[in-house]
Amino acid sequence: MTESAAEEWPEPPLAGTEAEAVLGALERQRATLAWKTSGLDADGLRATVGASSVTLGGLLKHLAHVEDSHFARLWLGAPVGAPWNTVDWDDDPDWAYRTAAEDTPEYLRTLWREAAARSRAVVEEALSTGGLEQIGAYVTRSGERPNLRRILLDLVEEYARHVGHADLIRESVDGLTGEDLG
């Protein structure tokens, strides 16, 4: 990573609040995904590694869905909007991965960026009225409800796992590795 890029890279605070640390970790994962998918054309976003069918475009679309569903469903208790609300997820659980190959790079990047922006707005609003211990609207079969902390930590975990996939796929496309911003 170049020195100027390192200065701009989102880094969680070393001694911030719990909310600042969790949100900083999430923003670092989001930035890494954006970087690993940047500058690629449709063929690059459709590339796979080994036996896996996961693509960078599929990761963008999947994580856009995760952003929208986590906050709509778990936090707000609201239905997830378009395009997710038109999918029969029981019949086609890999819809986001499968259909990404039909989408343009611009559409995939916009879909993901807008979903992340919606999530940021929901979290900002929630934190303006309380902390990470606030309880979301979703109720499990056993009657439990997730707090904002749990929803955010699940999102960090989801990104971290998929950013690892993105590392491998991107390296196979053009050799971009680790912290090499070029």
mmCIF file of C-alpha atoms in Angstrom:
data_model
loop_
_atom_site.group_PDB
_atom_site.id
_atom_site.type_symbol
_atom_site.label_atom_id
_atom_site.label_comp_id
_atom_site.label_asym_id
_atom_site.label_seq_id
_atom_site.Cartn_x
_atom_site.Cartn_y
_atom_site.Cartn_z
ATOM 1 C CA MET A 1 0.000 0.000 0.000
ATOM 2 C CA THR A 2 1.407 3.389 -0.892
ATOM 3 C CA GLU A 3 1.971 5.945 1.855
ATOM 4 C CA SER A 4 -0.756 8.301 0.588
ATOM 5 C CA ALA A 5 -3.245 5.431 0.279
ATOM 6 C CA ALA A 6 -2.401 4.251 3.801
ATOM 7 C CA GLU A 7 -3.223 7.721 5.132
ATOM 8 C CA GLU A 8 -6.689 7.512 3.525
ATOM 9 C CA TRP A 9 -7.404 3.892 4.512
ATOM 10 C CA PRO A 10 -10.141 3.617 7.159
ATOM 11 C CA GLU A 11 -8.623 2.452 10.392
ATOM 12 C CA PRO A 12 -10.541 1.810 13.611
ATOM 13 C CA PRO A 13 -9.431 4.108 16.421
ATOM 14 C CA LEU A 14 -6.790 2.688 18.738
ATOM 15 C CA ALA A 15 -8.556 3.993 21.824
ATOM 16 C CA GLY A 16 -12.074 4.890 20.696
ATOM 17 C CA THR A 17 -15.418 3.959 22.124
ATOM 18 C CA GLU A 18 -16.871 0.515 21.517
ATOM 19 C CA ALA A 19 -19.164 1.907 18.814
ATOM 20 C CA GLU A 20 -16.258 3.693 17.099
ATOM 21 C CA ALA A 21 -14.183 0.506 17.164
ATOM 22 C CA VAL A 22 -16.946 -1.714 15.766
ATOM 23 C CA LEU A 23 -17.932 0.793 13.075
ATOM 24 C CA GLY A 24 -14.259 1.379 12.244
ATOM 25 C CA ALA A 25 -13.721 -2.349 11.755
ATOM 26 C CA LEU A 26 -16.795 -2.531 9.518
ATOM 27 C CA GLU A 27 -15.676 0.456 7.424
ATOM 28 C CA ARG A 28 -12.237 -1.107 6.969
ATOM 29 C CA GLN A 29 -13.872 -4.300 5.646
ATOM 30 C CA ARG A 30 -16.137 -2.306 3.337
ATOM 31 C CA ALA A 31 -13.143 -0.355 2.013
ATOM 32 C CA THR A 32 -11.231 -3.558 1.398
ATOM 33 C CA LEU A 33 -14.119 -5.041 -0.589
ATOM 34 C CA ALA A 34 -14.406 -1.819 -2.623
ATOM 35 C CA TRP A 35 -10.683 -1.935 -3.345
ATOM 36 C CA LYS A 36 -10.648 -5.639 -4.264
ATOM 37 C CA THR A 37 -13.503 -5.103 -6.743
ATOM 38 C CA SER A 38 -12.316 -1.763 -8.149
ATOM 39 C CA GLY A 39 -11.130 -1.212 -11.677
ATOM 40 C CA LEU A 40 -12.394 -4.525 -13.000
ATOM 41 C CA ASP A 41 -14.578 -5.020 -16.031
ATOM 42 C CA ALA A 42 -17.412 -7.555 -16.282
ATOM 43 C CA ASP A 43 -14.999 -10.422 -17.023
ATOM 44 C CA GLY A 44 -12.947 -9.588 -13.938
ATOM 45 C CA LEU A 45 -16.052 -9.487 -11.752
ATOM 46 C CA ARG A 46 -17.133 -12.879 -13.165
ATOM 47 C CA ALA A 47 -13.806 -14.656 -12.537
ATOM 48 C CA THR A 48 -13.756 -17.677 -10.232
ATOM 49 C CA VAL A 49 -11.020 -19.595 -8.430
ATOM 50 C CA GLY A 50 -10.750 -23.375 -8.405
ATOM 51 C CA ALA A 51 -13.960 -25.295 -7.867
ATOM 52 C CA SER A 52 -15.766 -22.324 -6.319
ATOM 53 C CA SER A 53 -18.464 -20.467 -8.269
ATOM 54 C CA VAL A 54 -18.078 -17.342 -6.087
ATOM 55 C CA THR A 55 -17.212 -14.203 -8.057
ATOM 56 C CA LEU A 56 -16.316 -10.659 -7.056
ATOM 57 C CA GLY A 57 -19.552 -9.463 -8.660
ATOM 58 C CA GLY A 58 -21.449 -12.101 -6.711
ATOM 59 C CA LEU A 59 -19.801 -10.905 -3.504
ATOM 60 C CA LEU A 60 -20.864 -7.312 -4.204
ATOM 61 C CA LYS A 61 -24.457 -8.382 -4.806
ATOM 62 C CA HIS A 62 -24.549 -10.778 -1.862
ATOM 63 C CA LEU A 63 -23.132 -8.184 0.534
ATOM 64 C CA ALA A 64 -25.594 -5.568 -0.749
ATOM 65 C CA HIS A 65 -28.344 -8.016 0.205
ATOM 66 C CA VAL A 66 -26.750 -8.670 3.600
ATOM 67 C CA GLU A 67 -26.516 -4.914 4.293
ATOM 68 C CA ASP A 68 -30.163 -4.361 3.392
ATOM 69 C CA SER A 69 -31.567 -7.449 5.086
ATOM 70 C CA HIS A 70 -29.634 -7.077 8.339
ATOM 71 C CA PHE A 71 -30.902 -3.594 9.011
ATOM 72 C CA ALA A 72 -34.364 -3.818 7.469
ATOM 73 C CA ARG A 73 -35.267 -7.187 8.945
ATOM 74 C CA LEU A 74 -33.216 -7.434 12.137
ATOM 75 C CA TRP A 75 -33.074 -3.820 13.267
ATOM 76 C CA LEU A 76 -36.193 -2.174 11.851
ATOM 77 C CA GLY A 77 -38.441 -5.231 11.589
ATOM 78 C CA ALA A 78 -39.385 -4.141 8.082
ATOM 79 C CA PRO A 79 -39.546 -6.082 4.826
ATOM 80 C CA VAL A 80 -36.452 -5.912 2.655
ATOM 81 C CA GLY A 81 -36.971 -3.746 -0.424
ATOM 82 C CA ALA A 82 -36.157 -4.179 -4.101
ATOM 83 C CA PRO A 83 -34.614 -6.093 -5.693
ATOM 84 C CA TRP A 84 -34.498 -8.550 -2.785
ATOM 85 C CA ASN A 85 -38.250 -8.653 -2.198
ATOM 86 C CA THR A 86 -38.902 -10.221 -5.612
ATOM 87 C CA VAL A 87 -36.680 -13.257 -5.011
ATOM 88 C CA ASP A 88 -37.911 -16.666 -3.876
ATOM 89 C CA TRP A 89 -34.974 -17.274 -1.526
ATOM 90 C CA ASP A 90 -36.229 -20.739 -0.538
ATOM 91 C CA ASP A 91 -36.225 -21.848 -4.178
ATOM 92 C CA ASP A 92 -33.048 -19.950 -5.187
ATOM 93 C CA PRO A 93 -30.841 -19.286 -2.138
ATOM 94 C CA ASP A 94 -27.842 -18.426 -4.352
ATOM 95 C CA TRP A 95 -29.782 -15.905 -6.434
ATOM 96 C CA ALA A 96 -27.442 -12.983 -5.677
ATOM 97 C CA TYR A 97 -24.345 -14.980 -6.629
ATOM 98 C CA ARG A 98 -25.968 -16.591 -9.657
ATOM 99 C CA THR A 99 -27.510 -13.463 -11.174
ATOM 100 C CA ALA A 100 -24.524 -11.153 -10.666
ATOM 101 C CA ALA A 101 -23.039 -12.428 -13.937
ATOM 102 C CA GLU A 102 -26.016 -10.824 -15.734
ATOM 103 C CA ASP A 103 -25.375 -7.394 -14.169
ATOM 104 C CA THR A 104 -22.992 -4.669 -15.270
ATOM 105 C CA PRO A 105 -20.057 -3.704 -13.052
ATOM 106 C CA GLU A 106 -21.612 -0.259 -12.601
ATOM 107 C CA TYR A 107 -24.917 -1.732 -11.427
ATOM 108 C CA LEU A 108 -23.219 -4.095 -8.958
ATOM 109 C CA ARG A 109 -21.029 -1.367 -7.481
ATOM 110 C CA THR A 110 -23.971 1.044 -7.205
ATOM 111 C CA LEU A 111 -26.225 -1.612 -5.653
ATOM 112 C CA TRP A 112 -23.603 -2.348 -2.996
ATOM 113 C CA ARG A 113 -22.634 1.296 -2.334
ATOM 114 C CA GLU A 114 -26.285 2.316 -1.929
ATOM 115 C CA ALA A 115 -27.013 -0.592 0.421
ATOM 116 C CA ALA A 116 -23.995 0.320 2.565
ATOM 117 C CA ALA A 117 -25.133 3.958 2.603
ATOM 118 C CA ARG A 118 -28.597 2.912 3.785
ATOM 119 C CA SER A 119 -27.003 0.839 6.546
ATOM 120 C CA ARG A 120 -24.802 3.734 7.641
ATOM 121 C CA ALA A 121 -27.866 5.990 7.848
ATOM 122 C CA VAL A 122 -29.815 3.458 9.945
ATOM 123 C CA VAL A 123 -26.866 3.002 12.321
ATOM 124 C CA GLU A 124 -26.262 6.740 12.601
ATOM 125 C CA GLU A 125 -29.911 7.281 13.484
ATOM 126 C CA ALA A 126 -29.866 4.446 16.027
ATOM 127 C CA LEU A 127 -26.702 5.714 17.695
ATOM 128 C CA SER A 128 -28.163 9.221 17.927
ATOM 129 C CA THR A 129 -30.721 7.847 20.386
ATOM 130 C CA GLY A 130 -28.610 5.305 22.295
ATOM 131 C CA GLY A 131 -25.735 2.852 22.275
ATOM 132 C CA LEU A 132 -24.943 -0.570 20.903
ATOM 133 C CA GLU A 133 -27.061 -2.248 23.569
ATOM 134 C CA GLN A 134 -30.310 -1.048 21.933
ATOM 135 C CA ILE A 135 -32.561 -3.925 20.943
ATOM 136 C CA GLY A 136 -33.671 -4.494 17.344
ATOM 137 C CA ALA A 137 -37.209 -5.281 16.219
ATOM 138 C CA TYR A 138 -36.616 -8.848 15.012
ATOM 139 C CA VAL A 139 -37.790 -11.595 17.362
ATOM 140 C CA THR A 140 -36.412 -15.143 17.091
ATOM 141 C CA ARG A 141 -38.571 -18.236 17.543
ATOM 142 C CA SER A 142 -37.323 -18.407 21.121
ATOM 143 C CA GLY A 143 -38.364 -14.803 21.788
ATOM 144 C CA GLU A 144 -34.901 -13.231 21.707
ATOM 145 C CA ARG A 145 -34.071 -9.959 19.961
ATOM 146 C CA PRO A 146 -30.635 -8.901 18.701
ATOM 147 C CA ASN A 147 -29.014 -5.736 19.907
ATOM 148 C CA LEU A 148 -27.258 -3.308 17.570
ATOM 149 C CA ARG A 149 -23.875 -4.622 18.710
ATOM 150 C CA ARG A 150 -24.718 -8.159 17.588
ATOM 151 C CA ILE A 151 -26.064 -7.005 14.222
ATOM 152 C CA LEU A 152 -22.941 -4.953 13.538
ATOM 153 C CA LEU A 153 -20.576 -7.701 14.686
ATOM 154 C CA ASP A 154 -22.358 -10.216 12.463
ATOM 155 C CA LEU A 155 -21.885 -7.802 9.563
ATOM 156 C CA VAL A 156 -18.163 -7.411 10.338
ATOM 157 C CA GLU A 157 -17.844 -11.210 10.401
ATOM 158 C CA GLU A 158 -19.722 -11.591 7.109
ATOM 159 C CA TYR A 159 -17.489 -9.030 5.410
ATOM 160 C CA ALA A 160 -14.271 -10.448 6.838
ATOM 161 C CA ARG A 161 -15.051 -13.914 5.542
ATOM 162 C CA HIS A 162 -15.943 -12.652 2.084
ATOM 163 C CA VAL A 163 -13.046 -10.203 1.861
ATOM 164 C CA GLY A 164 -10.829 -13.280 2.250
ATOM 165 C CA HIS A 165 -12.562 -14.787 -0.786
ATOM 166 C CA ALA A 166 -12.111 -11.486 -2.628
ATOM 167 C CA ASP A 167 -8.360 -11.580 -1.929
ATOM 168 C CA LEU A 168 -7.989 -14.921 -3.672
ATOM 169 C CA ILE A 169 -10.250 -14.101 -6.599
ATOM 170 C CA ARG A 170 -8.631 -10.720 -7.269
ATOM 171 C CA GLU A 171 -5.157 -12.227 -7.170
ATOM 172 C CA SER A 172 -6.240 -14.757 -9.802
ATOM 173 C CA VAL A 173 -7.589 -11.972 -12.052
ATOM 174 C CA ASP A 174 -4.620 -9.613 -12.208
ATOM 175 C CA GLY A 175 -2.147 -10.470 -9.473
ATOM 176 C CA LEU A 176 -3.304 -7.770 -7.028
ATOM 177 C CA THR A 177 -2.413 -9.026 -3.574
ATOM 178 C CA GLY A 178 -2.358 -7.960 0.043
ATOM 179 C CA GLU A 179 -1.811 -4.295 0.495
ATOM 180 C CA ASP A 180 -0.578 -3.596 -3.067
ATOM 181 C CA LEU A 181 -2.612 -0.634 -4.260
ATOM 182 C CA GLY A 182 -0.386 -0.238 -7.290
#
